[in-house]
Amino acid sequence: MNWLHGTWAVLQKELRLEMRSRYAVNMLVMFVVSSLVLIAYAVGQTEIAPRLQVALLWIVILFAASIGLGRAFVAEDERGTVLLLRLNVRGSMVYTGKLVFNYLLLLGVDVIATLVVTVFLDMDIVYPGLLAAVLALGSLGLAGATTLLSAIIARTSNRGPLLPVLLFPILVPLLLSVVTGSEAALDVRDGWPAAMESLATLAGFAGVLITTAILLFDYVWED
Amino acid sequence: MKPTARAVDVRRYRIVRNVVLAWLTAMILAAFLLDIPKINILEHTARNLYFHVPMWFTMMAAVFVSAAHSIQVLRGGSLLSDIRALQAARVGTAFGLMGLVTGIWWSKFTWYVGTDVWWNFDPRQTMAALQLLIYGAYFVLRSAVDEPVRRARVAAVYNIFAAVTVPFLLYVLPRQLQSLHPGADGNPAFSEITAPVMRLVFYPAVIGFIGLFWVLYTQRVRLAAAKLRVTQDPEL
């Protein structure tokens, strides 16, 4: 089977399943909104610095990813569809299809989280394009790591809360770059030139993570 | 994957162990007894150079050994490769923790004297702490899989995946954080201002602690291989 064709088939299957139950979408939206509102109530009237605003934004996105995307492969196991997928498509197609689906979900999370932070925590976005670029590139790396690790989780016996433990140490370089990059989007004096280094790092990080993940995925996927 | 007959050459292990013990005894005596120049603030804490720095070199060596054996596991290696990757990670973690403690303590009484902080997000400190976090996650992941062959595979994938991300910190961190460590930001690493007597002890210390790593690692591999022979599971 053509590689693009297989990837598209996996993505289509994911989208169709999601349209039926809307579990992941609803869960992610509610998680992001309620946790950010909780933060806003806890912070109250206090002014918080831009660095802290983007830090909170990214922490919520990371937690949303580690909670909402962890079920990608566990669900296949529970529905008993793993063998069917293994028979019909190659491992790299499964990985890429799920990666694209997770990435779309994460982009939605980014939009909602940014809106909520802007409204409740009074975030002042000076360069919207830059913030969007940082969010998009950061989420790509995040989706790449989460997709491989959720396949690992599906191979363990107690699948529950393991994903954050595995995910967070890997994402430290990403977190450092996205926070600096997003911070530059909030400061009139910074803007694109100040964020170029972060963007380059994020692109490189996402590329390396996804390439390694595709190379390693078969070892987790096949028995 | 079946366990191979002999994991460790016991004769070689005994010889190296005895050499390392004698070597380290001499090195530690020299570290405490040889006279070193007194520098303000640094004073006798300079002797920590013989312990703190080799701990890091040893941990880095352990990380390489562990990652190399993880690759071996995926290339169709035996459970023995998995044992080696795990034990290298364990012993490396022990050295990393000691390096972190000696470093935090040392910096508290020298670099940060007067400011009274324990932790200042020095790039190397952050990177080392992160490597320890990764190994912590690696051990947790291992304990979550019951079946040895599957555990070997899954753990190897995580170990390699994590090892790929660490070099990024080398690029990211120095741009965001200042370092006081020698060898960074134009600080001289090991220069003519370092007393010759310190080199005399430092290099043997590096060799000695890496030798100690080899001894502990080989000892643990031997134990785990014995467990594997008896129970079919190296971690029971």
Short mmCIF file of C-alpha atoms in Angstrom, two decimals:
data_model
loop_
_atom_site.label_atom_id
_atom_site.label_comp_id
_atom_site.label_asym_id
_atom_site.label_seq_id
_atom_site.Cartn_x
_atom_site.Cartn_y
_atom_site.Cartn_z
CA MET A 1 0.00 0.00 0.00
CA ASN A 2 1.12 3.49 -0.80
CA TRP A 3 2.58 5.13 2.30
CA LEU A 4 0.59 8.37 2.07
CA HIS A 5 -2.54 6.42 1.32
CA GLY A 6 -2.10 4.26 4.43
CA THR A 7 -1.38 7.24 6.63
CA TRP A 8 -4.47 8.98 5.31
CA ALA A 9 -6.54 5.86 6.00
CA VAL A 10 -5.39 5.73 9.62
CA LEU A 11 -6.06 9.44 10.06
CA GLN A 12 -9.50 9.08 8.53
CA LYS A 13 -10.32 6.22 10.88
CA GLU A 14 -9.25 8.30 13.88
CA LEU A 15 -11.32 11.27 12.74
CA ARG A 16 -14.39 9.14 12.12
CA LEU A 17 -14.14 7.46 15.53
CA GLU A 18 -13.69 10.84 17.17
CA MET A 19 -16.72 12.23 15.35
CA ARG A 20 -18.80 9.39 16.77
CA SER A 21 -17.97 9.79 20.44
CA ARG A 22 -16.24 13.19 20.63
CA TYR A 23 -14.63 11.91 23.84
CA ALA A 24 -11.10 13.26 23.32
CA VAL A 25 -12.26 16.65 22.06
CA ASN A 26 -14.75 17.23 24.86
CA MET A 27 -12.32 15.99 27.46
CA LEU A 28 -9.47 18.20 26.23
CA VAL A 29 -11.65 21.31 25.99
CA MET A 30 -13.05 20.82 29.47
CA PHE A 31 -9.64 20.04 30.93
CA VAL A 32 -8.02 23.14 29.45
CA VAL A 33 -10.86 25.49 30.32
CA SER A 34 -11.43 24.25 33.85
CA SER A 35 -7.77 24.09 34.81
CA LEU A 36 -7.08 27.59 33.44
CA VAL A 37 -10.17 29.02 35.14
CA LEU A 38 -8.98 27.39 38.35
CA ILE A 39 -5.59 29.06 37.91
CA ALA A 40 -7.30 32.39 37.20
CA TYR A 41 -9.35 32.11 40.41
CA ALA A 42 -6.27 31.15 42.40
CA VAL A 43 -4.30 34.08 41.01
CA GLY A 44 -7.18 36.51 41.58
CA GLN A 45 -6.52 40.17 40.97
CA THR A 46 -2.74 39.84 41.16
CA GLU A 47 -0.83 41.05 38.12
CA ILE A 48 1.36 38.27 36.77
CA ALA A 49 4.42 38.77 34.63
CA PRO A 50 4.42 37.72 30.92
CA ARG A 51 6.95 34.98 31.65
CA LEU A 52 4.59 33.50 34.22
CA GLN A 53 1.60 33.79 31.87
CA VAL A 54 3.28 31.79 29.11
CA ALA A 55 4.68 29.36 31.68
CA LEU A 56 1.15 28.65 32.96
CA LEU A 57 -0.17 28.40 29.40
CA TRP A 58 2.44 25.79 28.47
CA ILE A 59 2.14 23.81 31.66
CA VAL A 60 -1.59 23.45 31.01
CA ILE A 61 -0.94 22.43 27.38
CA LEU A 62 1.62 19.83 28.50
CA PHE A 63 -0.72 18.36 31.07
CA ALA A 64 -3.60 18.36 28.60
CA ALA A 65 -1.44 16.43 26.12
CA SER A 66 -0.25 13.93 28.70
CA ILE A 67 -3.79 13.29 29.93
CA GLY A 68 -5.81 13.52 26.73
CA LEU A 69 -3.54 11.87 24.17
CA GLY A 70 -2.34 8.94 26.27
CA ARG A 71 -5.19 6.69 25.22
CA ALA A 72 -4.42 6.57 21.49
CA PHE A 73 -3.02 3.03 21.57
CA VAL A 74 -4.62 1.76 24.76
CA ALA A 75 -7.99 2.26 23.08
CA GLU A 76 -6.89 0.10 20.12
CA ASP A 77 -5.96 -2.64 22.57
CA GLU A 78 -9.30 -2.43 24.35
CA ARG A 79 -11.33 -2.49 21.15
CA GLY A 80 -9.22 -5.38 19.90
CA THR A 81 -8.30 -3.59 16.68
CA VAL A 82 -4.52 -3.85 17.00
CA LEU A 83 -4.20 -7.01 14.91
CA LEU A 84 -6.38 -5.55 12.19
CA LEU A 85 -4.20 -2.46 11.96
CA ARG A 86 -1.02 -4.55 11.97
CA LEU A 87 -2.32 -6.64 9.11
CA ASN A 88 -3.43 -3.77 6.93
CA VAL A 89 -0.90 -1.00 7.34
CA ARG A 90 2.76 -0.69 8.24
CA GLY A 91 3.88 0.63 11.62
CA SER A 92 5.14 3.94 10.30
CA MET A 93 1.73 4.64 8.72
CA VAL A 94 -0.01 3.99 12.03
CA TYR A 95 2.43 6.28 13.80
CA THR A 96 2.12 9.09 11.29
CA GLY A 97 -1.66 8.85 11.07
CA LYS A 98 -2.02 9.03 14.82
CA LEU A 99 0.59 11.77 14.98
CA VAL A 100 -1.38 13.95 12.59
CA PHE A 101 -4.58 13.32 14.52
CA ASN A 102 -2.92 14.17 17.84
CA TYR A 103 -1.39 17.25 16.27
CA LEU A 104 -4.81 18.47 15.12
CA LEU A 105 -6.17 17.94 18.63
CA LEU A 106 -3.24 19.82 20.12
CA LEU A 107 -3.73 22.75 17.75
CA GLY A 108 -7.29 22.97 19.04
CA VAL A 109 -5.97 22.87 22.60
CA ASP A 110 -3.54 25.68 21.75
CA VAL A 111 -6.30 27.93 20.41
CA ILE A 112 -8.61 27.39 23.36
CA ALA A 113 -5.85 27.70 25.96
CA THR A 114 -4.57 30.92 24.41
CA LEU A 115 -8.07 32.39 24.33
CA VAL A 116 -8.74 31.51 27.96
CA VAL A 117 -5.37 32.85 29.13
CA THR A 118 -5.92 36.07 27.16
CA VAL A 119 -9.34 36.62 28.72
CA PHE A 120 -8.82 35.44 32.29
CA LEU A 121 -5.16 36.18 32.93
CA ASP A 122 -5.05 39.33 30.81
CA MET A 123 -2.29 38.16 28.47
CA ASP A 124 -1.28 40.92 26.07
CA ILE A 125 -0.32 39.40 22.70
CA VAL A 126 1.78 41.85 20.70
CA TYR A 127 2.83 39.52 17.87
CA PRO A 128 -0.03 37.06 17.23
CA GLY A 129 1.73 35.52 14.22
CA LEU A 130 4.83 34.75 16.26
CA LEU A 131 2.83 33.23 19.09
CA ALA A 132 0.96 31.07 16.57
CA ALA A 133 4.25 29.90 15.02
CA VAL A 134 5.71 29.01 18.42
CA LEU A 135 2.54 27.18 19.44
CA ALA A 136 2.38 25.28 16.15
CA LEU A 137 6.04 24.19 16.20
CA GLY A 138 6.01 23.40 19.90
CA SER A 139 2.88 21.30 19.55
CA LEU A 140 4.46 19.36 16.69
CA GLY A 141 7.31 18.18 18.91
CA LEU A 142 4.87 17.53 21.74
CA ALA A 143 2.61 15.44 19.49
CA GLY A 144 5.61 13.49 18.16
CA ALA A 145 6.80 12.54 21.63
CA THR A 146 3.32 11.83 23.01
CA THR A 147 2.37 9.53 20.14
CA LEU A 148 5.42 7.26 20.56
CA LEU A 149 5.16 7.24 24.35
CA SER A 150 1.44 6.41 24.29
CA ALA A 151 2.35 3.38 22.16
CA ILE A 152 4.85 2.44 24.89
CA ILE A 153 2.17 2.91 27.57
CA ALA A 154 -0.11 0.49 25.75
CA ARG A 155 2.55 -2.24 26.22
CA THR A 156 2.70 -1.84 30.01
CA SER A 157 0.45 -3.65 32.44
CA ASN A 158 -0.84 -0.74 34.53
CA ARG A 159 -1.46 1.90 31.94
CA GLY A 160 -2.84 4.72 34.01
CA PRO A 161 -0.72 7.68 35.01
CA LEU A 162 2.60 6.63 33.49
CA LEU A 163 2.60 9.00 30.51
CA PRO A 164 3.41 12.25 32.35
CA VAL A 165 6.32 10.53 34.12
CA LEU A 166 7.81 9.41 30.81
CA LEU A 167 6.93 12.55 28.87
CA PHE A 168 8.09 15.44 31.02
CA PRO A 169 11.84 14.68 31.25
CA ILE A 170 11.97 14.35 27.45
CA LEU A 171 10.21 17.66 26.90
CA VAL A 172 12.46 19.91 28.98
CA PRO A 173 14.36 21.31 25.95
CA LEU A 174 11.03 21.94 24.22
CA LEU A 175 9.52 23.65 27.25
CA LEU A 176 12.50 25.97 27.63
CA SER A 177 12.33 27.01 23.97
CA VAL A 178 8.57 27.47 23.76
CA VAL A 179 8.45 29.58 26.89
CA THR A 180 11.22 31.90 25.65
CA GLY A 181 9.64 32.05 22.20
CA SER A 182 6.15 32.79 23.52
CA GLU A 183 7.51 35.38 25.88
CA ALA A 184 9.07 37.20 22.93
CA ALA A 185 5.60 37.39 21.34
CA LEU A 186 4.31 39.30 24.37
CA ASP A 187 7.01 41.94 24.47
CA VAL A 188 6.95 44.93 22.08
CA ARG A 189 10.75 45.12 22.15
CA ASP A 190 11.32 41.47 21.22
CA GLY A 191 9.22 40.10 18.35
CA TRP A 192 10.47 37.81 15.57
CA PRO A 193 14.24 38.52 15.69
CA ALA A 194 14.40 37.61 19.38
CA ALA A 195 12.47 34.39 18.84
CA MET A 196 14.36 33.09 15.78
CA GLU A 197 16.66 30.92 17.87
CA SER A 198 13.75 29.37 19.76
CA LEU A 199 11.89 28.69 16.53
CA ALA A 200 14.94 27.03 14.98
CA THR A 201 15.41 24.88 18.07
CA LEU A 202 11.74 23.90 18.07
CA ALA A 203 11.83 22.93 14.40
CA GLY A 204 14.99 20.89 14.94
CA PHE A 205 13.62 19.27 18.06
CA ALA A 206 10.36 18.28 16.38
CA GLY A 207 12.27 16.91 13.38
CA VAL A 208 14.63 14.82 15.48
CA LEU A 209 11.88 13.53 17.77
CA ILE A 210 9.59 12.49 14.93
CA THR A 211 12.39 10.88 12.90
CA THR A 212 13.60 8.89 15.91
CA ALA A 213 10.05 7.96 16.79
CA ILE A 214 9.35 6.61 13.30
CA LEU A 215 12.56 4.57 13.45
CA LEU A 216 11.74 3.18 16.89
CA PHE A 217 8.00 2.75 16.51
CA ASP A 218 8.14 -0.67 14.85
CA TYR A 219 9.93 -2.13 17.86
CA VAL A 220 7.05 -1.11 20.11
CA TRP A 221 4.30 -1.88 17.63
CA GLU A 222 5.32 -5.37 16.44
CA ASP A 223 5.43 -8.22 18.89
CA MET B 1 16.24 -14.14 22.83
CA LYS B 2 17.94 -16.68 25.03
CA PRO B 3 20.45 -16.05 27.81
CA THR B 4 23.97 -16.73 26.71
CA ALA B 5 26.17 -19.03 28.72
CA ARG B 6 28.57 -16.68 30.46
CA ALA B 7 27.83 -13.03 31.13
CA VAL B 8 31.09 -12.09 32.80
CA ASP B 9 34.67 -13.25 32.61
CA VAL B 10 35.15 -13.80 36.33
CA ARG B 11 38.94 -13.97 36.24
CA ARG B 12 39.23 -10.64 34.48
CA TYR B 13 36.67 -9.15 36.83
CA ARG B 14 38.69 -10.19 39.91
CA ILE B 15 41.94 -8.80 38.52
CA VAL B 16 40.37 -5.45 37.58
CA ARG B 17 38.59 -5.23 40.93
CA ASN B 18 41.81 -5.64 42.89
CA VAL B 19 43.66 -3.15 40.72
CA VAL B 20 40.84 -0.59 41.06
CA LEU B 21 40.71 -1.01 44.85
CA ALA B 22 44.45 -0.41 45.21
CA TRP B 23 44.36 2.45 42.71
CA LEU B 24 41.46 4.24 44.44
CA THR B 25 43.01 3.81 47.88
CA ALA B 26 46.20 5.47 46.69
CA MET B 27 44.24 8.18 44.90
CA ILE B 28 42.06 9.02 47.91
CA LEU B 29 45.10 9.16 50.21
CA ALA B 30 46.81 11.49 47.75
CA ALA B 31 43.63 13.59 47.45
CA PHE B 32 43.56 14.31 51.16
CA LEU B 33 47.26 14.33 52.05
CA LEU B 34 49.03 16.16 49.22
CA ASP B 35 49.53 19.84 49.79
CA ILE B 36 47.56 22.17 47.51
CA PRO B 37 47.79 25.95 47.16
CA LYS B 38 45.33 27.87 49.36
CA ILE B 39 43.09 30.18 47.37
CA ASN B 40 40.71 32.58 49.03
CA ILE B 41 37.13 31.24 49.42
CA LEU B 42 38.10 27.99 47.67
CA GLU B 43 40.51 26.88 50.42
CA HIS B 44 40.49 23.14 51.01
CA THR B 45 37.22 22.65 49.11
CA ALA B 46 39.38 22.58 45.97
CA ARG B 47 39.97 18.94 46.83
CA ASN B 48 36.40 18.31 45.78
CA LEU B 49 37.72 18.57 42.22
CA TYR B 50 39.05 15.03 42.64
CA PHE B 51 35.59 13.70 43.45
CA HIS B 52 32.94 15.94 41.90
CA VAL B 53 34.31 16.10 38.35
CA PRO B 54 35.17 12.39 37.95
CA MET B 55 31.63 11.55 39.14
CA TRP B 56 30.28 13.41 36.12
CA PHE B 57 32.73 11.86 33.69
CA THR B 58 31.72 8.48 35.06
CA MET B 59 28.02 9.21 34.67
CA MET B 60 28.52 10.28 31.07
CA ALA B 61 30.43 7.07 30.39
CA ALA B 62 27.57 5.13 31.99
CA VAL B 63 25.02 6.91 29.79
CA PHE B 64 26.95 5.90 26.70
CA VAL B 65 27.28 2.29 27.84
CA SER B 66 23.58 2.14 28.66
CA ALA B 67 22.45 3.65 25.35
CA ALA B 68 24.81 1.40 23.35
CA HIS B 69 23.38 -1.71 24.99
CA SER B 70 19.84 -0.45 24.44
CA ILE B 71 20.62 -0.25 20.73
CA GLN B 72 21.97 -3.80 20.96
CA VAL B 73 18.64 -4.93 22.44
CA LEU B 74 16.75 -3.56 19.44
CA ARG B 75 19.22 -5.09 17.01
CA GLY B 76 18.11 -8.50 18.18
CA GLY B 77 20.37 -8.82 21.20
CA SER B 78 19.70 -11.13 24.08
CA LEU B 79 18.20 -10.29 27.46
CA LEU B 80 21.79 -9.92 28.52
CA SER B 81 22.03 -6.65 26.58
CA ASP B 82 18.98 -5.44 28.45
CA ILE B 83 20.62 -6.37 31.75
CA ARG B 84 23.72 -4.45 30.76
CA ALA B 85 21.72 -1.36 29.75
CA LEU B 86 19.80 -1.43 33.02
CA GLN B 87 22.80 -1.96 35.28
CA ALA B 88 24.81 0.75 33.53
CA ALA B 89 21.87 3.11 34.06
CA ARG B 90 21.60 2.16 37.74
CA VAL B 91 25.27 2.57 38.56
CA GLY B 92 25.33 5.74 36.44
CA THR B 93 22.43 7.14 38.45
CA ALA B 94 24.32 6.49 41.68
CA PHE B 95 27.35 8.37 40.33
CA GLY B 96 25.11 11.15 39.02
CA LEU B 97 23.45 11.60 42.40
CA MET B 98 26.84 11.78 44.11
CA GLY B 99 28.03 14.27 41.51
CA LEU B 100 24.95 16.39 42.07
CA VAL B 101 25.30 16.36 45.85
CA THR B 102 29.03 17.14 45.81
CA GLY B 103 28.34 19.90 43.27
CA ILE B 104 25.47 21.55 45.16
CA TRP B 105 27.42 21.48 48.38
CA TRP B 106 30.58 22.80 46.81
CA SER B 107 28.86 25.67 45.01
CA LYS B 108 26.94 26.66 48.14
CA PHE B 109 30.19 27.41 49.96
CA THR B 110 32.11 28.89 47.05
CA TRP B 111 30.18 30.40 44.11
CA TYR B 112 27.05 31.28 46.04
CA VAL B 113 28.76 32.28 49.27
CA GLY B 114 26.83 35.22 50.69
CA THR B 115 23.75 34.63 48.52
CA ASP B 116 22.93 31.42 50.33
CA VAL B 117 21.21 29.60 47.46
CA TRP B 118 21.38 25.86 46.84
CA TRP B 119 20.22 25.75 43.24
CA ASN B 120 20.88 28.33 40.56
CA PHE B 121 19.93 26.66 37.27
CA ASP B 122 23.46 26.35 36.09
CA PRO B 123 23.24 24.69 32.63
CA ARG B 124 25.36 21.67 33.54
CA GLN B 125 23.55 21.20 36.81
CA THR B 126 20.19 21.36 35.01
CA MET B 127 21.33 18.87 32.39
CA ALA B 128 22.60 16.42 34.96
CA ALA B 129 19.39 16.67 36.96
CA LEU B 130 17.44 16.02 33.77
CA GLN B 131 19.47 12.91 32.96
CA LEU B 132 18.62 11.63 36.44
CA LEU B 133 14.92 12.35 35.84
CA ILE B 134 15.09 10.39 32.57
CA TYR B 135 16.63 7.41 34.33
CA GLY B 136 13.99 7.69 37.05
CA ALA B 137 11.29 7.47 34.37
CA TYR B 138 13.20 4.58 32.74
CA PHE B 139 13.16 2.59 36.00
CA VAL B 140 9.46 3.32 36.55
CA LEU B 141 8.69 2.18 33.00
CA ARG B 142 10.58 -1.06 33.56
CA SER B 143 8.61 -1.82 36.70
CA ALA B 144 5.37 -1.39 34.73
CA VAL B 145 6.06 -4.26 32.29
CA ASP B 146 5.97 -7.83 33.58
CA GLU B 147 7.13 -9.86 30.61
CA PRO B 148 10.98 -9.77 30.34
CA VAL B 149 11.36 -9.74 26.55
CA ARG B 150 8.74 -7.07 26.05
CA ARG B 151 10.19 -5.08 28.95
CA ALA B 152 13.62 -5.22 27.35
CA ARG B 153 12.27 -3.85 24.09
CA VAL B 154 10.05 -1.12 25.49
CA ALA B 155 12.71 0.07 27.91
CA ALA B 156 15.32 0.15 25.15
CA VAL B 157 13.05 2.28 22.97
CA TYR B 158 12.51 4.76 25.78
CA ASN B 159 16.21 4.86 26.66
CA ILE B 160 17.21 5.65 23.08
CA PHE B 161 14.38 8.14 22.57
CA ALA B 162 15.37 10.02 25.71
CA ALA B 163 19.08 9.93 24.85
CA VAL B 164 18.30 11.69 21.57
CA THR B 165 16.73 14.68 23.34
CA VAL B 166 19.56 15.35 25.80
CA PRO B 167 22.03 16.86 23.30
CA PHE B 168 19.48 19.57 22.55
CA LEU B 169 20.06 20.91 26.01
CA LEU B 170 23.68 21.52 25.10
CA TYR B 171 22.38 23.95 22.52
CA VAL B 172 19.36 25.40 24.34
CA LEU B 173 20.58 25.86 27.89
CA PRO B 174 23.75 27.94 27.46
CA ARG B 175 21.73 30.53 25.53
CA GLN B 176 19.27 30.96 28.34
CA LEU B 177 21.31 30.51 31.47
CA GLN B 178 24.69 31.71 32.66
CA SER B 179 27.23 29.15 33.69
CA LEU B 180 29.96 29.49 36.26
CA HIS B 181 31.43 26.12 35.38
CA PRO B 182 34.95 26.00 34.00
CA GLY B 183 34.97 25.40 30.28
CA ALA B 184 31.79 27.41 29.70
CA ASP B 185 31.30 31.06 28.74
CA GLY B 186 35.00 31.65 28.28
CA ASN B 187 35.95 30.35 31.70
CA PRO B 188 39.16 28.39 31.35
CA ALA B 189 38.67 24.66 31.81
CA PHE B 190 41.98 23.35 33.01
CA SER B 191 44.70 25.90 32.52
CA GLU B 192 48.15 26.87 33.65
CA ILE B 193 46.61 28.45 36.76
CA THR B 194 45.61 25.01 37.98
CA ALA B 195 48.32 23.73 40.28
CA PRO B 196 50.31 20.83 38.74
CA VAL B 197 49.83 18.75 41.88
CA MET B 198 46.08 18.81 41.27
CA ARG B 199 46.47 17.36 37.81
CA LEU B 200 48.61 14.65 39.31
CA VAL B 201 45.65 13.50 41.38
CA PHE B 202 42.80 14.51 39.08
CA TYR B 203 43.60 12.34 36.07
CA PRO B 204 44.17 9.19 38.13
CA ALA B 205 40.90 10.00 39.94
CA VAL B 206 38.99 10.03 36.65
CA ILE B 207 40.50 6.68 35.67
CA GLY B 208 39.90 5.29 39.15
CA PHE B 209 36.23 6.21 39.32
CA ILE B 210 35.53 4.94 35.82
CA GLY B 211 37.26 1.75 36.92
CA LEU B 212 35.01 1.66 39.98
CA PHE B 213 32.03 2.03 37.66
CA TRP B 214 33.24 -0.92 35.63
CA VAL B 215 33.63 -3.05 38.75
CA LEU B 216 30.20 -2.22 40.18
CA TYR B 217 28.54 -2.56 36.79
CA THR B 218 30.15 -5.91 36.04
CA GLN B 219 29.30 -7.18 39.51
CA ARG B 220 25.64 -6.26 39.05
CA VAL B 221 25.53 -7.74 35.54
CA ARG B 222 26.90 -10.96 36.97
CA LEU B 223 24.22 -11.02 39.68
CA ALA B 224 21.39 -10.23 37.25
CA ALA B 225 22.63 -12.86 34.77
CA ALA B 226 22.60 -15.42 37.58
CA LYS B 227 19.04 -14.43 38.44
CA LEU B 228 18.09 -14.73 34.79
CA ARG B 229 19.50 -18.27 34.65
CA VAL B 230 17.56 -19.32 37.74
CA THR B 231 14.22 -17.53 37.31
CA GLN B 232 14.03 -16.61 33.60
CA ASP B 233 13.54 -13.01 34.75
CA PRO B 234 16.57 -10.84 35.57
CA GLU B 235 14.64 -8.68 37.98
CA LEU B 236 13.06 -11.27 40.24
#
